[in-house]
Amino acid sequence: MSRIGKKPVPVPSGVEVKLDGPTFSVKGKHGELSFAPHPSMKVEIDSETNVITVVRPNDDRQSRALHGLTRALIANMVQGVVTPFEKKLEIQGVGYQATLNGQKLSLQVGFANTIVLDVPAGVTCVLPNSTSIILTGADKQAVGQFAAVIRGVRPPEPYKGKGIRYEGEYVRRKAGKAFAS
């Protein structure tokens, strides 16, 4: 039995959970999310104890994999509408900076042109200063994906450490040619 899949998901007060046919939806003070689980997975909502459980039909390999996945996705949805997920990025390098114009994030990170990215729906982007970016949102997947897209524009390089990195990310530094001789 999947250790993650068999754990029930508690529903905190102020969160509304609904199952409409194949679609599972969660509504809270920080947003509304919906998800269509795999047809073989059965999601059960117990309104008396405020608990969500995921049941798998059999013990074959795919069912076991989907069991834990479905439970984890539902738990992330419930957690996201209560307290939004947050990713912090920092920009390092001389002249590297970010600006926000409405729903467009502009990055100047050493290229000849400015990279412009559209902030996806459900993700809030805040710039406390020009070298740090804070992303928040109820959908963990959307926040993490947009953070990865931003980091992918200019990943940190190992010689000088310039680039966009997650806050607290350790970048392993290399010595370079000068040290080798």
XYZ file of N, CA, C and O in Angstrom:
724
model
N 0.849 -1.185 0.000
C 0.000 0.000 0.000
C 0.885 1.235 0.000
O 1.886 1.293 0.690
N 0.504 2.216 -0.775
C 1.246 3.468 -0.855
C 1.144 4.220 0.469
O 0.052 4.467 0.967
N 2.281 4.573 1.025
C 2.268 5.296 2.300
C 1.668 6.681 2.132
O 0.951 7.159 3.007
N 1.978 7.340 1.024
C 1.434 8.680 0.792
C -0.030 8.589 0.382
O -0.878 9.336 0.860
N -0.360 7.656 -0.499
C -1.713 7.547 -1.028
C -2.762 7.196 0.003
O -3.906 7.624 -0.098
N -2.405 6.417 1.010
C -3.410 5.994 1.986
C -3.658 7.022 3.081
O -4.621 6.898 3.836
N -2.816 8.059 3.187
C -3.030 9.089 4.196
C -4.211 9.967 3.792
O -4.288 10.423 2.661
N -5.128 10.223 4.704
C -6.243 11.116 4.373
C -5.778 12.574 4.341
O -4.825 12.948 5.009
N -6.468 13.381 3.541
C -6.161 14.813 3.433
C -7.177 15.569 4.283
O -8.366 15.569 3.966
N -6.736 16.204 5.372
C -7.693 16.975 6.185
C -8.087 18.266 5.479
O -7.265 18.913 4.841
N -9.364 18.627 5.596
C -9.871 19.854 4.981
C -10.035 20.890 6.093
O -10.856 20.716 6.982
N -9.233 21.982 6.068
C -9.356 22.998 7.113
C -10.662 23.780 6.994
O -11.321 23.766 5.952
N -11.009 24.468 8.070
C -12.238 25.261 8.038
C -12.048 26.438 7.083
O -10.956 26.991 6.961
N -13.111 26.813 6.393
C -13.046 27.896 5.419
C -12.706 27.428 4.012
O -12.620 28.232 3.101
N -12.500 26.117 3.843
C -12.195 25.556 2.529
C -13.391 24.734 2.066
O -13.890 23.886 2.798
N -13.846 25.013 0.850
C -14.991 24.302 0.281
C -14.483 23.313 -0.768
O -13.798 23.689 -1.708
N -14.817 22.034 -0.571
C -14.372 20.974 -1.474
C -15.597 20.403 -2.176
O -16.629 20.182 -1.560
N -15.461 20.172 -3.513
C -16.609 19.690 -4.276
C -16.135 18.698 -5.323
O -15.068 18.852 -5.914
N -16.943 17.674 -5.556
C -16.647 16.668 -6.565
C -17.803 16.645 -7.554
O -18.902 16.202 -7.236
N -17.574 17.176 -8.781
C -18.589 17.206 -9.836
C -18.199 16.211 -10.912
O -17.419 16.532 -11.815
N -18.706 15.010 -10.829
C -18.366 13.985 -11.811
C -16.877 13.698 -11.773
O -16.332 13.319 -10.744
N -16.173 13.912 -12.895
C -14.739 13.627 -12.891
C -13.877 14.783 -12.361
O -12.687 14.630 -12.172
N -14.482 15.950 -12.099
C -13.710 17.124 -11.695
C -13.798 17.347 -10.197
O -14.876 17.391 -9.618
N -12.613 17.523 -9.600
C -12.499 17.809 -8.176
C -12.099 19.271 -8.038
O -11.152 19.717 -8.680
N -12.829 20.046 -7.224
C -12.502 21.470 -7.087
C -12.396 21.861 -5.622
O -13.083 21.304 -4.761
N -11.506 22.818 -5.363
C -11.252 23.321 -4.016
C -11.358 24.836 -4.082
O -10.818 25.471 -4.987
N -12.060 25.427 -3.103
C -12.217 26.870 -3.060
C -11.881 27.354 -1.660
O -12.376 26.818 -0.672
N -11.012 28.369 -1.597
C -10.610 28.938 -0.321
C -10.433 30.435 -0.448
O -10.759 31.031 -1.479
N -9.868 31.044 0.601
C -9.742 32.503 0.590
C -8.684 33.006 -0.385
O -8.686 34.166 -0.759
N -7.767 32.139 -0.828
C -6.713 32.570 -1.745
C -6.924 32.100 -3.181
O -6.004 32.187 -3.987
N -8.092 31.563 -3.493
C -8.357 31.195 -4.881
C -9.177 29.931 -5.001
O -9.631 29.344 -4.016
N -9.372 29.535 -6.244
C -10.144 28.342 -6.558
C -9.360 27.514 -7.563
O -8.876 28.026 -8.566
N -9.215 26.217 -7.278
C -8.467 25.306 -8.141
C -9.339 24.112 -8.474
O -10.157 23.678 -7.658
N -9.145 23.563 -9.674
C -9.868 22.353 -10.048
C -8.897 21.373 -10.684
O -7.859 21.760 -11.225
N -9.256 20.099 -10.631
C -8.362 19.030 -11.054
C -9.213 17.839 -11.461
O -10.192 17.514 -10.792
N -8.855 17.199 -12.577
C -9.559 16.002 -13.025
C -8.638 14.801 -12.797
O -7.703 14.587 -13.561
N -8.860 14.032 -11.731
C -7.988 12.882 -11.476
C -8.168 11.795 -12.535
O -9.137 11.798 -13.300
N -7.233 10.884 -12.579
C -7.291 9.758 -13.517
C -8.598 8.994 -13.290
O -9.033 8.816 -12.145
N -9.237 8.518 -14.359
C -10.534 7.839 -14.215
C -10.498 6.613 -13.293
O -11.514 6.275 -12.682
N -9.365 5.955 -13.164
C -9.333 4.770 -12.303
C -9.245 5.120 -10.817
O -9.557 4.297 -9.971
N -8.844 6.345 -10.476
C -8.746 6.757 -9.076
C -10.095 7.250 -8.583
O -10.798 7.979 -9.281
N -10.453 6.860 -7.371
C -11.730 7.257 -6.789
C -11.459 8.192 -5.616
O -10.762 7.818 -4.670
N -11.980 9.408 -5.697
C -11.814 10.397 -4.634
C -13.092 10.419 -3.809
O -14.181 10.565 -4.342
N -12.936 10.258 -2.487
C -14.084 10.241 -1.582
C -13.968 11.404 -0.603
O -12.907 11.634 -0.025
N -15.061 12.130 -0.422
C -15.105 13.254 0.512
C -16.039 12.887 1.652
O -17.216 12.593 1.430
N -15.500 12.892 2.877
C -16.306 12.627 4.068
C -16.617 13.965 4.720
O -15.735 14.591 5.324
N -17.875 14.420 4.592
C -18.240 15.742 5.090
C -18.354 15.784 6.613
O -18.243 16.862 7.205
N -18.550 14.648 7.257
C -18.677 14.636 8.713
C -17.333 14.884 9.388
O -17.234 15.654 10.339
N -16.295 14.213 8.902
C -14.961 14.363 9.504
C -14.078 15.348 8.751
O -12.945 15.579 9.165
N -14.576 15.941 7.662
C -13.807 16.871 6.817
C -12.486 16.260 6.375
O -11.409 16.810 6.619
N -12.581 15.120 5.715
C -11.395 14.392 5.262
C -11.627 13.920 3.829
O -12.726 13.507 3.462
N -10.553 14.003 3.018
C -10.595 13.503 1.641
C -9.695 12.280 1.579
O -8.557 12.310 2.060
N -10.190 11.185 0.977
C -9.367 9.987 0.787
C -9.373 9.603 -0.684
O -10.348 9.850 -1.400
N -8.275 8.998 -1.111
C -8.140 8.522 -2.483
C -8.044 7.004 -2.431
O -7.244 6.454 -1.670
N -8.872 6.337 -3.231
C -8.916 4.878 -3.252
C -8.511 4.392 -4.638
O -8.977 4.916 -5.646
N -7.648 3.372 -4.662
C -7.232 2.811 -5.949
C -7.961 1.492 -6.187
O -8.307 0.780 -5.242
N -8.190 1.150 -7.467
C -8.996 -0.038 -7.768
C -8.261 -1.358 -7.539
O -8.875 -2.340 -7.119
N -6.948 -1.405 -7.815
C -6.206 -2.657 -7.679
C -4.745 -2.334 -7.362
O -4.391 -1.183 -7.147
N -3.910 -3.366 -7.343
C -2.517 -3.184 -6.944
C -1.540 -3.250 -8.113
O -0.366 -3.537 -7.896
N -1.984 -2.990 -9.343
C -1.006 -3.013 -10.431
C -0.140 -1.750 -10.390
O -0.420 -0.800 -9.668
N 0.931 -1.755 -11.147
C 1.966 -0.721 -11.064
C 1.427 0.693 -11.314
O 1.726 1.626 -10.579
N 0.622 0.859 -12.360
C 0.109 2.182 -12.685
C -0.845 2.695 -11.599
O -0.817 3.868 -11.244
N -1.664 1.836 -11.059
C -2.590 2.253 -10.006
C -1.848 2.700 -8.757
O -2.230 3.677 -8.110
N -0.774 1.984 -8.416
C 0.015 2.379 -7.242
C 0.668 3.742 -7.456
O 0.711 4.564 -6.542
N 1.180 3.982 -8.666
C 1.816 5.261 -8.960
C 0.795 6.402 -8.937
O 1.050 7.473 -8.378
N -0.359 6.182 -9.540
C -1.387 7.218 -9.585
C -2.011 7.487 -8.220
O -2.493 8.591 -7.962
N -1.994 6.503 -7.339
C -2.580 6.643 -6.011
C -1.875 7.749 -5.228
O -2.503 8.696 -4.745
N -0.560 7.640 -5.106
C 0.202 8.647 -4.370
C 0.190 9.997 -5.072
O 0.114 11.049 -4.423
N 0.258 9.989 -6.401
C 0.249 11.227 -7.167
C -1.048 12.000 -6.966
O -1.042 13.198 -6.690
N -2.173 11.306 -7.074
C -3.475 11.955 -6.935
C -3.644 12.549 -5.547
O -4.080 13.687 -5.397
N -3.240 11.799 -4.533
C -3.354 12.290 -3.153
C -2.465 13.511 -2.947
O -2.860 14.490 -2.318
N -1.245 13.497 -3.486
C -0.326 14.622 -3.322
C -0.846 15.867 -4.036
O -0.750 16.977 -3.504
N -1.404 15.705 -5.232
C -1.948 16.847 -5.966
C -3.130 17.468 -5.221
O -3.255 18.694 -5.142
N -3.990 16.632 -4.653
C -5.142 17.128 -3.901
C -4.677 17.846 -2.632
O -5.179 18.912 -2.281
N -3.696 17.267 -1.942
C -3.171 17.896 -0.721
C -2.544 19.252 -1.033
O -2.707 20.216 -0.274
N -1.836 19.362 -2.167
C -1.244 20.638 -2.566
C -2.314 21.669 -2.899
O -2.151 22.856 -2.618
N -3.412 21.235 -3.510
C -4.503 22.154 -3.819
C -5.125 22.703 -2.543
O -5.358 23.908 -2.423
N -5.384 21.815 -1.578
C -5.998 22.238 -0.318
C -5.056 23.187 0.426
O -5.483 24.217 0.950
N -3.770 22.856 0.446
C -2.803 23.707 1.133
C -2.650 25.056 0.429
O -2.496 26.084 1.078
N -2.703 25.077 -0.901
C -2.503 26.302 -1.667
C -3.608 27.321 -1.495
O -3.347 28.529 -1.516
N -4.861 26.883 -1.331
C -5.941 27.851 -1.156
C -5.985 28.390 0.273
O -6.610 29.413 0.532
N -5.312 27.721 1.204
C -5.230 28.216 2.579
C -4.041 29.169 2.720
O -4.190 30.305 3.163
N -2.843 28.707 2.352
C -1.640 29.551 2.376
C -0.974 29.436 1.011
O -0.576 28.342 0.621
N -0.847 30.523 0.270
C -0.272 30.448 -1.080
C 1.180 29.982 -1.059
O 1.916 30.236 -0.111
N 1.576 29.312 -2.133
C 2.957 28.863 -2.284
C 3.805 30.048 -2.732
O 3.317 30.953 -3.410
N 5.085 30.019 -2.364
C 5.960 31.150 -2.656
C 7.316 30.656 -3.127
O 7.865 29.704 -2.579
N 7.841 31.296 -4.159
C 9.191 31.034 -4.663
C 9.910 32.364 -4.750
O 9.356 33.343 -5.249
N 11.152 32.389 -4.259
C 11.946 33.611 -4.307
C 13.152 33.369 -5.204
O 13.824 32.349 -5.089
N 13.401 34.318 -6.097
C 14.554 34.251 -6.989
C 15.407 35.494 -6.783
O 14.885 36.562 -6.455
N 16.706 35.338 -6.987
C 17.596 36.493 -6.904
C 18.445 36.569 -8.167
O 18.816 35.542 -8.728
N 18.717 37.789 -8.589
C 19.492 38.035 -9.805
C 20.855 38.565 -9.381
O 20.935 39.519 -8.604
N 21.920 37.921 -9.874
C 23.270 38.366 -9.537
C 24.040 38.639 -10.810
O 24.006 37.845 -11.738
N 24.725 39.762 -10.833
C 25.522 40.159 -11.985
C 25.453 41.665 -12.157
O 24.423 42.280 -11.849
N 26.531 42.251 -12.626
C 26.591 43.701 -12.803
C 25.633 44.102 -13.925
O 25.711 43.596 -15.043
N 24.704 44.994 -13.620
C 23.745 45.471 -14.602
C 22.560 44.551 -14.820
O 21.672 44.869 -15.608
N 22.504 43.405 -14.147
C 21.379 42.485 -14.288
C 20.238 43.000 -13.421
O 20.425 43.290 -12.236
N 19.033 43.088 -14.005
C 17.894 43.576 -13.245
C 16.582 43.108 -13.856
O 16.544 42.642 -14.997
N 15.524 43.253 -13.074
C 14.183 42.892 -13.514
C 13.254 44.076 -13.285
O 13.416 44.828 -12.326
N 12.276 44.230 -14.183
C 11.242 45.248 -14.024
C 9.899 44.611 -14.341
O 9.820 43.663 -15.125
N 8.859 45.148 -13.725
C 7.511 44.612 -13.914
C 6.622 45.699 -14.487
O 6.485 46.772 -13.906
N 6.036 45.421 -15.671
C 5.112 46.349 -16.324
C 3.774 45.649 -16.470
O 3.563 44.908 -17.427
N 2.870 45.875 -15.513
C 1.580 45.194 -15.536
C 1.764 43.709 -15.301
O 2.236 43.290 -14.258
N 1.415 42.886 -16.293
C 1.570 41.435 -16.192
C 2.745 40.942 -17.032
O 2.772 39.789 -17.433
N 3.700 41.811 -17.304
C 4.877 41.437 -18.088
C 6.130 41.671 -17.250
O 6.342 42.761 -16.721
N 6.955 40.640 -17.157
C 8.211 40.704 -16.421
C 9.340 40.870 -17.434
O 9.498 40.044 -18.328
N 10.096 41.958 -17.307
C 11.207 42.234 -18.218
C 12.515 41.945 -17.499
O 12.748 42.443 -16.399
N 13.369 41.145 -18.144
C 14.650 40.766 -17.550
C 15.786 41.275 -18.422
O 15.819 41.018 -19.626
N 16.711 42.004 -17.808
C 17.930 42.433 -18.477
C 19.067 41.672 -17.817
O 19.499 42.008 -16.717
N 19.510 40.605 -18.494
C 20.491 39.705 -17.884
C 21.668 39.435 -18.817
O 22.096 38.296 -18.979
N 22.205 40.498 -19.409
C 23.422 40.365 -20.188
C 23.249 40.040 -21.652
O 24.239 39.893 -22.358
N 22.037 39.930 -22.147
C 21.810 39.715 -23.564
C 21.649 41.066 -24.248
O 21.398 42.081 -23.601
N 21.741 41.103 -25.573
C 21.581 42.348 -26.314
C 20.146 42.864 -26.214
O 19.911 44.069 -26.265
N 19.189 41.963 -26.062
C 17.797 42.368 -25.971
C 17.251 42.078 -24.570
O 17.808 41.299 -23.817
N 16.151 42.706 -24.246
C 15.467 42.481 -22.974
C 14.510 41.305 -23.135
O 13.741 41.254 -24.093
N 14.546 40.365 -22.212
C 13.660 39.208 -22.241
C 12.356 39.599 -21.547
O 12.371 40.044 -20.394
N 11.224 39.442 -22.229
C 9.921 39.784 -21.677
C 9.116 38.503 -21.507
O 8.922 37.748 -22.472
N 8.648 38.249 -20.283
C 7.856 37.060 -19.973
C 6.486 37.484 -19.464
O 6.382 38.421 -18.656
N 5.436 36.808 -19.928
C 4.089 37.063 -19.431
C 3.892 36.296 -18.130
O 4.153 35.092 -18.067
N 3.406 36.987 -17.104
C 3.119 36.342 -15.823
C 1.832 35.549 -16.005
O 0.803 36.095 -16.407
N 1.851 34.213 -15.730
C 0.647 33.408 -15.940
C -0.473 33.766 -14.963
O -0.225 34.336 -13.907
N -1.693 33.417 -15.349
C -2.855 33.667 -14.493
C -2.727 32.834 -13.214
O -2.298 31.690 -13.242
N -3.080 33.421 -12.100
C -3.006 32.722 -10.823
C -1.668 32.866 -10.120
O -1.501 32.382 -9.005
N -0.703 33.515 -10.768
C 0.610 33.741 -10.161
C 0.794 35.245 -9.983
O 0.561 36.021 -10.903
N 1.196 35.648 -8.785
C 1.453 37.050 -8.489
C 2.954 37.264 -8.420
O 3.656 36.527 -7.725
N 3.438 38.257 -9.136
C 4.863 38.564 -9.177
C 5.099 39.900 -8.487
O 4.440 40.885 -8.813
N 6.035 39.916 -7.529
C 6.363 41.127 -6.792
C 7.869 41.324 -6.859
O 8.632 40.357 -6.706
N 8.300 42.568 -7.091
C 9.728 42.899 -7.111
C 10.030 43.856 -5.960
O 9.802 45.058 -6.083
N 10.559 43.347 -4.826
C 10.928 44.254 -3.728
C 12.047 45.210 -4.134
O 12.076 46.351 -3.713
N 12.981 44.724 -4.953
C 14.004 45.577 -5.560
C 14.301 45.001 -6.937
O 13.712 44.001 -7.335
N 15.226 45.613 -7.654
C 15.439 45.206 -9.041
C 16.189 43.885 -9.185
O 16.287 43.352 -10.284
N 16.719 43.344 -8.088
C 17.476 42.091 -8.186
C 16.834 40.936 -7.446
O 17.477 39.901 -7.250
N 15.595 41.065 -7.021
C 14.909 39.938 -6.395
C 13.475 39.865 -6.895
O 12.828 40.882 -7.137
N 12.998 38.638 -7.045
C 11.657 38.373 -7.572
C 10.959 37.434 -6.600
O 11.537 36.414 -6.182
N 9.723 37.754 -6.221
C 8.924 36.888 -5.361
C 7.670 36.490 -6.127
O 6.898 37.341 -6.561
N 7.472 35.173 -6.289
C 6.300 34.634 -6.970
C 5.410 33.955 -5.947
O 5.896 33.137 -5.147
N 4.117 34.253 -5.951
C 3.174 33.602 -5.051
C 1.936 33.190 -5.829
O 1.591 33.807 -6.836
N 1.274 32.142 -5.333
C 0.048 31.684 -5.962
C -0.480 30.439 -5.276
O 0.249 29.740 -4.569
N -1.743 30.139 -5.504
C -2.373 28.977 -4.890
C -1.970 27.676 -5.584
O -1.928 26.621 -4.964
N -1.654 27.736 -6.871
C -1.303 26.548 -7.650
C 0.204 26.312 -7.581
O 0.994 27.070 -8.143
N 0.603 25.267 -6.882
C 2.027 24.970 -6.684
C 2.730 24.708 -8.010
O 3.874 25.119 -8.212
N 2.057 24.019 -8.923
C 2.659 23.698 -10.217
C 2.907 24.954 -11.038
O 3.960 25.106 -11.652
N 1.956 25.886 -11.058
C 2.108 27.107 -11.854
C 3.223 27.986 -11.294
O 4.020 28.544 -12.058
N 3.300 28.103 -9.970
C 4.341 28.931 -9.349
C 5.719 28.333 -9.620
O 6.650 29.026 -10.029
N 5.863 27.024 -9.426
C 7.145 26.363 -9.648
C 7.573 26.385 -11.101
O 8.751 26.577 -11.414
N 6.623 26.203 -12.013
C 6.945 26.214 -13.443
C 7.400 27.594 -13.900
O 8.366 27.727 -14.644
N 6.708 28.646 -13.448
C 7.102 29.994 -13.858
C 8.457 30.372 -13.257
O 9.267 31.026 -13.919
N 8.723 29.930 -12.027
C 10.033 30.164 -11.419
C 11.126 29.466 -12.226
O 12.209 30.026 -12.449
N 10.859 28.258 -12.694
C 11.834 27.518 -13.499
C 12.056 28.189 -14.857
O 13.176 28.206 -15.370
N 10.994 28.756 -15.439
C 11.119 29.465 -16.719
C 11.991 30.713 -16.547
O 12.871 30.993 -17.365
N 11.765 31.453 -15.457
C 12.571 32.648 -15.187
C 14.032 32.259 -14.988
O 14.937 32.864 -15.551
N 14.291 31.229 -14.181
C 15.661 30.784 -13.923
C 16.321 30.288 -15.204
O 17.506 30.474 -15.422
N 15.544 29.667 -16.090
C 16.069 29.135 -17.336
C 16.517 30.192 -18.330
O 17.252 29.888 -19.269
N 16.085 31.447 -18.149
C 16.515 32.521 -19.030
C 18.027 32.711 -18.920
O 18.721 32.861 -19.923
N 18.559 32.697 -17.700
C 20.000 32.841 -17.473
C 20.354 32.099 -16.184
O 20.416 32.690 -15.118
N 20.577 30.768 -16.290
C 20.941 30.007 -15.094
C 22.297 30.476 -14.553
O 23.124 30.996 -15.306
N 22.548 30.305 -13.265
C 23.822 30.759 -12.710
C 24.991 29.985 -13.311
O 24.935 28.768 -13.456
N 26.045 30.715 -13.682
C 27.204 30.060 -14.279
C 28.256 29.829 -13.190
O 28.309 30.569 -12.214
N 29.109 28.800 -13.343
C 29.982 28.383 -12.238
C 31.256 29.210 -12.051
O 31.936 29.040 -11.054
N 31.598 30.116 -12.964
C 32.864 30.836 -12.850
C 32.740 32.127 -12.049
O 33.520 32.396 -11.157
N 31.748 32.949 -12.383
C 31.549 34.186 -11.627
C 30.277 34.149 -10.788
O 30.055 35.028 -9.975
N 29.402 33.165 -11.031
C 28.158 33.057 -10.280
C 27.059 33.969 -10.789
O 26.041 34.141 -10.119
N 27.240 34.575 -11.973
C 26.233 35.483 -12.506
C 25.035 34.685 -13.023
O 25.193 33.581 -13.522
N 23.859 35.277 -12.898
C 22.655 34.646 -13.420
C 21.498 34.758 -12.450
O 21.554 35.487 -11.460
N 20.438 34.018 -12.740
C 19.235 34.015 -11.908
C 19.215 32.707 -11.138
O 19.334 31.629 -11.716
N 19.057 32.804 -9.830
C 19.042 31.605 -8.976
C 17.920 31.699 -7.959
O 17.394 32.768 -7.704
N 17.550 30.535 -7.421
C 16.587 30.510 -6.323
C 17.255 31.083 -5.080
O 18.474 30.974 -4.918
N 16.475 31.669 -4.206
C 17.053 32.225 -2.985
C 17.625 31.090 -2.130
O 16.967 30.088 -1.875
N 18.868 31.232 -1.744
C 19.533 30.218 -0.942
C 20.155 29.096 -1.753
O 20.751 28.181 -1.176
N 20.028 29.122 -3.077
C 20.600 28.075 -3.922
C 22.123 28.188 -3.911
O 22.686 29.269 -4.075
N 22.779 27.070 -3.731
C 24.236 27.042 -3.719
C 24.721 26.758 -5.137
O 24.304 25.783 -5.747
N 25.616 27.618 -5.637
C 26.191 27.429 -6.962
C 27.647 27.038 -6.768
O 28.431 27.791 -6.189
N 27.995 25.861 -7.227
C 29.352 25.370 -7.080
C 30.272 26.145 -8.013
O 30.038 26.205 -9.216
N 31.299 26.746 -7.459
C 32.179 27.602 -8.232
C 33.394 26.833 -8.723
O 33.913 25.945 -8.050
N 33.869 27.193 -9.925
C 35.068 26.597 -10.506
C 36.205 27.619 -10.458
O 35.970 28.821 -10.461
N 37.432 27.141 -10.471
C 38.582 28.028 -10.332
C 38.870 28.811 -11.603
O 39.237 29.972 -11.540
N 38.765 28.212 -12.768
C 39.054 28.911 -14.009
C 40.484 28.676 -14.476
O 41.248 27.958 -13.854
N 40.852 29.321 -15.593
C 42.164 29.088 -16.204
C 43.304 29.670 -15.375
O 44.385 29.116 -15.316
N 43.117 30.817 -14.760
C 44.198 31.502 -14.057
C 44.767 30.635 -12.944
O 45.961 30.644 -12.666
N 43.935 29.872 -12.302
C 44.371 29.022 -11.203
C 45.123 27.793 -11.705
O 45.995 27.278 -11.019
N 44.840 27.360 -12.913
C 45.394 26.109 -13.442
C 46.886 26.190 -13.743
O 47.599 25.204 -13.682
N 47.395 27.369 -14.071
C 48.803 27.447 -14.470
C 49.773 27.526 -13.308
O 49.518 27.737 -12.210
